[in-house]
Short mmCIF file of C-alpha atoms in Angstrom, two decimals:
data_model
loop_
_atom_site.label_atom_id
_atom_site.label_comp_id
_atom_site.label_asym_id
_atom_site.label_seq_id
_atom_site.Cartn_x
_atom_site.Cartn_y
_atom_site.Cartn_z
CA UNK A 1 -27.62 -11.41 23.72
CA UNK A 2 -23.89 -10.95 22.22
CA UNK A 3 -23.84 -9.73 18.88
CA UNK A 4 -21.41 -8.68 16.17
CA UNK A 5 -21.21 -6.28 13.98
CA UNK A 6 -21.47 -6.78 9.63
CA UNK A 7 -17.60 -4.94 8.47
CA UNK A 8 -19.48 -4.44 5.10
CA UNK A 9 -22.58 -2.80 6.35
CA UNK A 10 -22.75 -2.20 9.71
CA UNK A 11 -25.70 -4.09 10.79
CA UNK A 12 -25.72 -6.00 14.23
CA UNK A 13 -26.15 -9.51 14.25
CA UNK A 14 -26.34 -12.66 16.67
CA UNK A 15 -23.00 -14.03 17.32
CA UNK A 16 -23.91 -17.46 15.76
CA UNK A 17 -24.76 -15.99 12.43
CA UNK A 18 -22.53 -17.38 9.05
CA UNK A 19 -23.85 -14.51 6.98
CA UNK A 20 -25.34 -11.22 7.32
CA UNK A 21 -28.73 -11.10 6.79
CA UNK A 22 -29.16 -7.50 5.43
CA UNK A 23 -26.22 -7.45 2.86
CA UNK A 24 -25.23 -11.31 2.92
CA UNK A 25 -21.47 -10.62 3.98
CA UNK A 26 -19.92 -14.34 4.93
CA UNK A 27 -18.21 -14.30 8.15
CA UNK A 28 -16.91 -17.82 7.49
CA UNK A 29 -15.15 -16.61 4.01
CA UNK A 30 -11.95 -15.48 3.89
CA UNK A 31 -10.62 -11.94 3.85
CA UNK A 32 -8.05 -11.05 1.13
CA UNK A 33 -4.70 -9.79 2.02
CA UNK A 34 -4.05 -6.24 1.56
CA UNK A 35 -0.92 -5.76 -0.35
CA UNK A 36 0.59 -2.82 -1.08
CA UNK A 37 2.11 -2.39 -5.13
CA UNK A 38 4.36 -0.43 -6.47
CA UNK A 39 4.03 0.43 -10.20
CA UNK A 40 6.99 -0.44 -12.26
CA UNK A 41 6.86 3.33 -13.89
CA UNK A 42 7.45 4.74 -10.38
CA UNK A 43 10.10 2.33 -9.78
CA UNK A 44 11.66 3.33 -12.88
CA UNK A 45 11.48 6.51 -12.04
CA UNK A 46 13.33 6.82 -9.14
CA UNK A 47 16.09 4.40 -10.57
CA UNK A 48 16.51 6.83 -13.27
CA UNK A 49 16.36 10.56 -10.93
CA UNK A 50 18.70 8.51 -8.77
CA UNK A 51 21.18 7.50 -12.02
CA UNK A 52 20.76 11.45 -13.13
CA UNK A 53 22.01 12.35 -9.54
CA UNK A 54 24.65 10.29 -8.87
CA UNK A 55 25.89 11.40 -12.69
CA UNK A 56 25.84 14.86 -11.93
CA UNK A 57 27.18 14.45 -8.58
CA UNK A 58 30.24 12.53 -10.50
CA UNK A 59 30.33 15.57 -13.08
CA UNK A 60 30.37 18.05 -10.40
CA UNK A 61 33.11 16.04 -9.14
CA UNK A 62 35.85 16.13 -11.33
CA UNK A 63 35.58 20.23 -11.83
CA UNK A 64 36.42 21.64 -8.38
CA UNK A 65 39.12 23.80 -8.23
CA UNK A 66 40.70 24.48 -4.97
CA UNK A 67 40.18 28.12 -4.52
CA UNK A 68 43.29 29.52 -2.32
#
């Protein structure tokens, strides 16, 4: 007899089934969508280390000397 097996706790049941029987997982229901999120403090954070760098990068600009 096919079977599948229950994602949320591994039991097999029949094919047919709407529902687990051990844990009650609905097969019919829909999953949610994983979605990866940045925080905002992390997002700040690199938009400020990147600000800092291209500053200093700038700074470090305007003092070489040509050394002859």
């Amino acid at each position: 007899m096919p079977h599948k097996i229950c994602p949320n706790c591994g039991t097999h049941v029949s094919h047919k089934a709407d529902a687990c029987f051990m844990c009650g997982y609905r097969f019919d229901a829909p999953r949610p969508r994983f979605r990866f999120r940045i925080p905002w403090a992390d997002i700040a954070l690199v938009v400020v280390l990147a600000g800092l760098v291209f500053l200093w990068w700038r700074w470090d600009e305007q003092r070489w000397v040509l050394a002859l």
